PDB file of C-alpha atoms in Angstrom:
ATOM      1  CA  MET A   1     123.379  80.958 148.171  1.00  0.00           C
ATOM      2  CA  ALA A   2     126.030  82.902 150.030  1.00  0.00           C
ATOM      3  CA  LYS A   3     124.930  85.442 152.599  1.00  0.00           C
ATOM      4  CA  ASN A   4     125.827  89.085 152.180  1.00  0.00           C
ATOM      5  CA  LYS A   5     129.073  89.844 154.033  1.00  0.00           C
ATOM      6  CA  THR A   6     127.593  93.035 155.452  1.00  0.00           C
ATOM      7  CA  GLN A   7     125.151  92.073 158.185  1.00  0.00           C
ATOM      8  CA  GLU A   8     123.712  94.135 161.024  1.00  0.00           C
ATOM      9  CA  THR A   9     125.848  93.716 164.144  1.00  0.00           C
ATOM     10  CA  GLU A  10     125.647  94.623 167.814  1.00  0.00           C
ATOM     11  CA  GLY A  11     128.748  96.820 167.465  1.00  0.00           C
ATOM     12  CA  SER A  12     128.737 100.247 169.080  1.00  0.00           C
ATOM     13  CA  VAL A  13     128.240 103.077 166.607  1.00  0.00           C
ATOM     14  CA  ALA A  14     129.706 105.596 169.075  1.00  0.00           C
ATOM     15  CA  ASP A  15     132.805 103.455 169.675  1.00  0.00           C
ATOM     16  CA  PHE A  16     133.294 103.062 165.926  1.00  0.00           C
ATOM     17  CA  ILE A  17     133.072 106.810 165.310  1.00  0.00           C
ATOM     18  CA  ASN A  18     135.205 107.723 168.315  1.00  0.00           C
ATOM     19  CA  ALA A  19     137.965 105.496 166.880  1.00  0.00           C
ATOM     20  CA  ILE A  20     138.161 107.607 163.689  1.00  0.00           C
ATOM     21  CA  GLU A  21     141.532 109.381 163.733  1.00  0.00           C
ATOM     22  CA  ASP A  22     140.557 112.320 161.519  1.00  0.00           C
ATOM     23  CA  ASP A  23     138.874 114.961 163.730  1.00  0.00           C
ATOM     24  CA  GLN A  24     136.762 116.440 160.926  1.00  0.00           C
ATOM     25  CA  LYS A  25     135.577 113.048 159.690  1.00  0.00           C
ATOM     26  CA  ARG A  26     134.651 112.104 163.275  1.00  0.00           C
ATOM     27  CA  LYS A  27     132.665 115.342 163.769  1.00  0.00           C
ATOM     28  CA  ASP A  28     131.008 114.943 160.367  1.00  0.00           C
ATOM     29  CA  SER A  29     130.038 111.362 161.253  1.00  0.00           C
ATOM     30  CA  PHE A  30     128.248 112.435 164.422  1.00  0.00           C
ATOM     31  CA  GLU A  31     126.429 115.118 162.401  1.00  0.00           C
ATOM     32  CA  LEU A  32     125.499 112.568 159.738  1.00  0.00           C
ATOM     33  CA  ILE A  33     123.965 110.373 162.428  1.00  0.00           C
ATOM     34  CA  ARG A  34     121.709 113.274 163.399  1.00  0.00           C
ATOM     35  CA  ILE A  35     120.828 113.966 159.746  1.00  0.00           C
ATOM     36  CA  PHE A  36     120.072 110.344 158.836  1.00  0.00           C
ATOM     37  CA  ARG A  37     118.153 109.735 162.079  1.00  0.00           C
ATOM     38  CA  GLU A  38     115.944 112.776 161.376  1.00  0.00           C
ATOM     39  CA  ALA A  39     115.433 111.754 157.749  1.00  0.00           C
ATOM     40  CA  SER A  40     114.744 108.074 158.408  1.00  0.00           C
ATOM     41  CA  GLY A  41     113.217 107.926 161.874  1.00  0.00           C
ATOM     42  CA  PHE A  42     115.569 105.041 162.706  1.00  0.00           C
ATOM     43  CA  ASP A  43     118.441 104.772 165.167  1.00  0.00           C
ATOM     44  CA  PRO A  44     121.892 103.999 163.765  1.00  0.00           C
ATOM     45  CA  LYS A  45     123.160 100.408 163.723  1.00  0.00           C
ATOM     46  CA  MET A  46     126.499  98.998 162.672  1.00  0.00           C
ATOM     47  CA  TRP A  47     126.420  96.898 159.498  1.00  0.00           C
ATOM     48  CA  GLY A  48     129.600  94.928 159.151  1.00  0.00           C
ATOM     49  CA  SER A  49     132.649  96.653 160.548  1.00  0.00           C
ATOM     50  CA  SER A  50     132.333 100.064 158.905  1.00  0.00           C
ATOM     51  CA  ILE A  51     128.806 100.922 157.699  1.00  0.00           C
ATOM     52  CA  ILE A  52     126.330 102.855 159.823  1.00  0.00           C
ATOM     53  CA  GLY A  53     122.849 101.950 158.644  1.00  0.00           C
ATOM     54  CA  PHE A  54     119.383 103.263 159.397  1.00  0.00           C
ATOM     55  CA  GLY A  55     116.439 100.886 159.199  1.00  0.00           C
ATOM     56  CA  SER A  56     116.533  97.648 157.251  1.00  0.00           C
ATOM     57  CA  TYR A  57     114.669  95.760 154.563  1.00  0.00           C
ATOM     58  CA  HIS A  58     114.628  92.298 153.089  1.00  0.00           C
ATOM     59  CA  TYR A  59     115.295  91.990 149.373  1.00  0.00           C
ATOM     60  CA  LYS A  60     114.909  89.095 146.995  1.00  0.00           C
ATOM     61  CA  TYR A  61     116.272  89.264 143.466  1.00  0.00           C
ATOM     62  CA  ASP A  62     114.920  87.358 140.470  1.00  0.00           C
ATOM     63  CA  SER A  63     118.090  85.239 140.673  1.00  0.00           C
ATOM     64  CA  GLY A  64     116.883  83.913 144.036  1.00  0.00           C
ATOM     65  CA  ARG A  65     119.506  85.793 146.062  1.00  0.00           C
ATOM     66  CA  GLU A  66     117.962  87.356 149.146  1.00  0.00           C
ATOM     67  CA  ASP A  67     119.184  89.054 152.293  1.00  0.00           C
ATOM     68  CA  ASP A  68     118.769  92.083 154.521  1.00  0.00           C
ATOM     69  CA  ALA A  69     120.329  95.506 154.023  1.00  0.00           C
ATOM     70  CA  PRO A  70     120.103  98.967 155.594  1.00  0.00           C
ATOM     71  CA  LEU A  71     117.543 101.320 154.079  1.00  0.00           C
ATOM     72  CA  THR A  72     120.111 104.118 154.011  1.00  0.00           C
ATOM     73  CA  GLY A  73     123.337 104.991 155.757  1.00  0.00           C
ATOM     74  CA  PHE A  74     126.939 106.034 155.464  1.00  0.00           C
ATOM     75  CA  SER A  75     130.505 104.921 156.028  1.00  0.00           C
ATOM     76  CA  PRO A  76     133.358 107.230 157.013  1.00  0.00           C
ATOM     77  CA  ARG A  77     136.099 105.715 154.850  1.00  0.00           C
ATOM     78  CA  LYS A  78     139.686 106.992 154.710  1.00  0.00           C
ATOM     79  CA  ALA A  79     139.389 108.403 151.194  1.00  0.00           C
ATOM     80  CA  ALA A  80     135.879 109.854 151.538  1.00  0.00           C
ATOM     81  CA  ILE A  81     132.594 109.515 153.371  1.00  0.00           C
ATOM     82  CA  SER A  82     130.290 107.168 151.470  1.00  0.00           C
ATOM     83  CA  LEU A  83     126.579 108.006 151.667  1.00  0.00           C
ATOM     84  CA  TYR A  84     124.350 105.077 150.714  1.00  0.00           C
ATOM     85  CA  PHE A  85     121.168 105.771 148.782  1.00  0.00           C
ATOM     86  CA  SER A  86     119.122 103.455 146.587  1.00  0.00           C
ATOM     87  CA  CYS A  87     117.106 105.693 144.377  1.00  0.00           C
ATOM     88  CA  ASP A  88     116.320 106.532 140.814  1.00  0.00           C
ATOM     89  CA  VAL A  89     119.416 108.611 140.038  1.00  0.00           C
ATOM     90  CA  GLU A  90     118.590 108.771 136.330  1.00  0.00           C
ATOM     91  CA  GLY A  91     115.041 109.903 137.094  1.00  0.00           C
ATOM     92  CA  HIS A  92     113.836 112.708 139.332  1.00  0.00           C
ATOM     93  CA  HIS A  93     116.388 111.951 142.079  1.00  0.00           C
ATOM     94  CA  GLY A  94     119.067 113.219 139.722  1.00  0.00           C
ATOM     95  CA  SER A  95     117.702 116.720 140.269  1.00  0.00           C
ATOM     96  CA  LEU A  96     118.344 116.309 144.007  1.00  0.00           C
ATOM     97  CA  LEU A  97     121.943 115.330 143.299  1.00  0.00           C
ATOM     98  CA  SER A  98     122.391 118.444 141.185  1.00  0.00           C
ATOM     99  CA  GLN A  99     121.569 120.492 144.302  1.00  0.00           C
ATOM    100  CA  LEU A 100     123.790 118.529 146.705  1.00  0.00           C
ATOM    101  CA  GLY A 101     127.101 120.332 146.313  1.00  0.00           C
ATOM    102  CA  LYS A 102     130.588 118.873 145.836  1.00  0.00           C
ATOM    103  CA  PHE A 103     130.527 115.064 145.487  1.00  0.00           C
ATOM    104  CA  LYS A 104     131.311 112.057 143.325  1.00  0.00           C
ATOM    105  CA  ASN A 105     128.886 109.222 142.839  1.00  0.00           C
ATOM    106  CA  GLY A 106     128.604 105.564 141.993  1.00  0.00           C
ATOM    107  CA  LYS A 107     125.531 103.404 141.404  1.00  0.00           C
ATOM    108  CA  SER A 108     124.017 103.835 144.872  1.00  0.00           C
ATOM    109  CA  CYS A 109     126.787 105.736 146.677  1.00  0.00           C
ATOM    110  CA  VAL A 110     127.593 109.380 146.965  1.00  0.00           C
ATOM    111  CA  TYR A 111     131.148 110.190 148.030  1.00  0.00           C
ATOM    112  CA  ILE A 112     131.889 113.401 149.910  1.00  0.00           C
ATOM    113  CA  ASN A 113     135.127 114.652 151.411  1.00  0.00           C
ATOM    114  CA  LYS A 114     133.495 116.623 154.206  1.00  0.00           C
ATOM    115  CA  LEU A 115     129.987 117.538 155.285  1.00  0.00           C
ATOM    116  CA  SER A 116     130.517 121.253 154.663  1.00  0.00           C
ATOM    117  CA  ASP A 117     130.856 120.460 150.917  1.00  0.00           C
ATOM    118  CA  VAL A 118     127.181 119.464 150.665  1.00  0.00           C
ATOM    119  CA  LYS A 119     123.715 120.620 151.718  1.00  0.00           C
ATOM    120  CA  GLU A 120     122.152 118.932 154.734  1.00  0.00           C
ATOM    121  CA  ASP A 121     118.591 119.340 153.461  1.00  0.00           C
ATOM    122  CA  VAL A 122     119.498 117.550 150.230  1.00  0.00           C
ATOM    123  CA  ILE A 123     121.051 114.634 152.141  1.00  0.00           C
ATOM    124  CA  LYS A 124     117.798 114.363 154.107  1.00  0.00           C
ATOM    125  CA  ALA A 125     115.728 114.477 150.928  1.00  0.00           C
ATOM    126  CA  LEU A 126     117.891 111.803 149.264  1.00  0.00           C
ATOM    127  CA  ALA A 127     117.616 109.569 152.336  1.00  0.00           C
ATOM    128  CA  LYS A 128     113.818 109.937 152.403  1.00  0.00           C
ATOM    129  CA  GLU A 129     113.527 109.254 148.665  1.00  0.00           C
ATOM    130  CA  SER A 130     115.848 106.262 148.998  1.00  0.00           C
ATOM    131  CA  ILE A 131     113.712 104.752 151.745  1.00  0.00           C
ATOM    132  CA  LYS A 132     110.521 105.389 149.771  1.00  0.00           C
ATOM    133  CA  PHE A 133     112.049 103.831 146.641  1.00  0.00           C
ATOM    134  CA  ILE A 134     113.244 100.710 148.498  1.00  0.00           C
ATOM    135  CA  LEU A 135     109.985 100.141 150.362  1.00  0.00           C
ATOM    136  CA  GLU A 136     108.015 100.436 147.122  1.00  0.00           C
ATOM    137  CA  LYS A 137     110.328  97.926 145.440  1.00  0.00           C
ATOM    138  CA  TYR A 138     110.561  95.548 148.438  1.00  0.00           C
ATOM    139  CA  PRO A 139     107.355  96.024 150.460  1.00  0.00           C
ATOM    140  CA  THR A 140     107.325  94.618 153.960  1.00  0.00           C
ATOM    141  CA  LYS A 141     104.876  91.849 154.677  1.00  0.00           C
TER     142      LYS A 141
END
């Protein structure tokens, strides 16, 4: 089986963020590091060339595919900042999203334009719920 393209690297998180041209996105990224670090208890690590992840877990699907992934994190993309959560959006985590503020979402991503559009405490709650959800689904040995 092919490995996931996005692996944890030794890249510098600070260097990555400092290279962001957009001043607001750069400032928001440093704030998001503080928020995710407080919520997760993990230091930031680069995953691939553009994802800042916090913690990691090993997953194995019924198909046999397995790999490692960050528990939660974000990526300051050109179009928007992607926040990565793996939680039950259709269940009770949906109520957290309704309190977040201005965003768009995908299956396990929340897209924001800037940090001031959303509530910090809700990001923290989503990160904590995401970590809890993942660790229940893929318990560590």
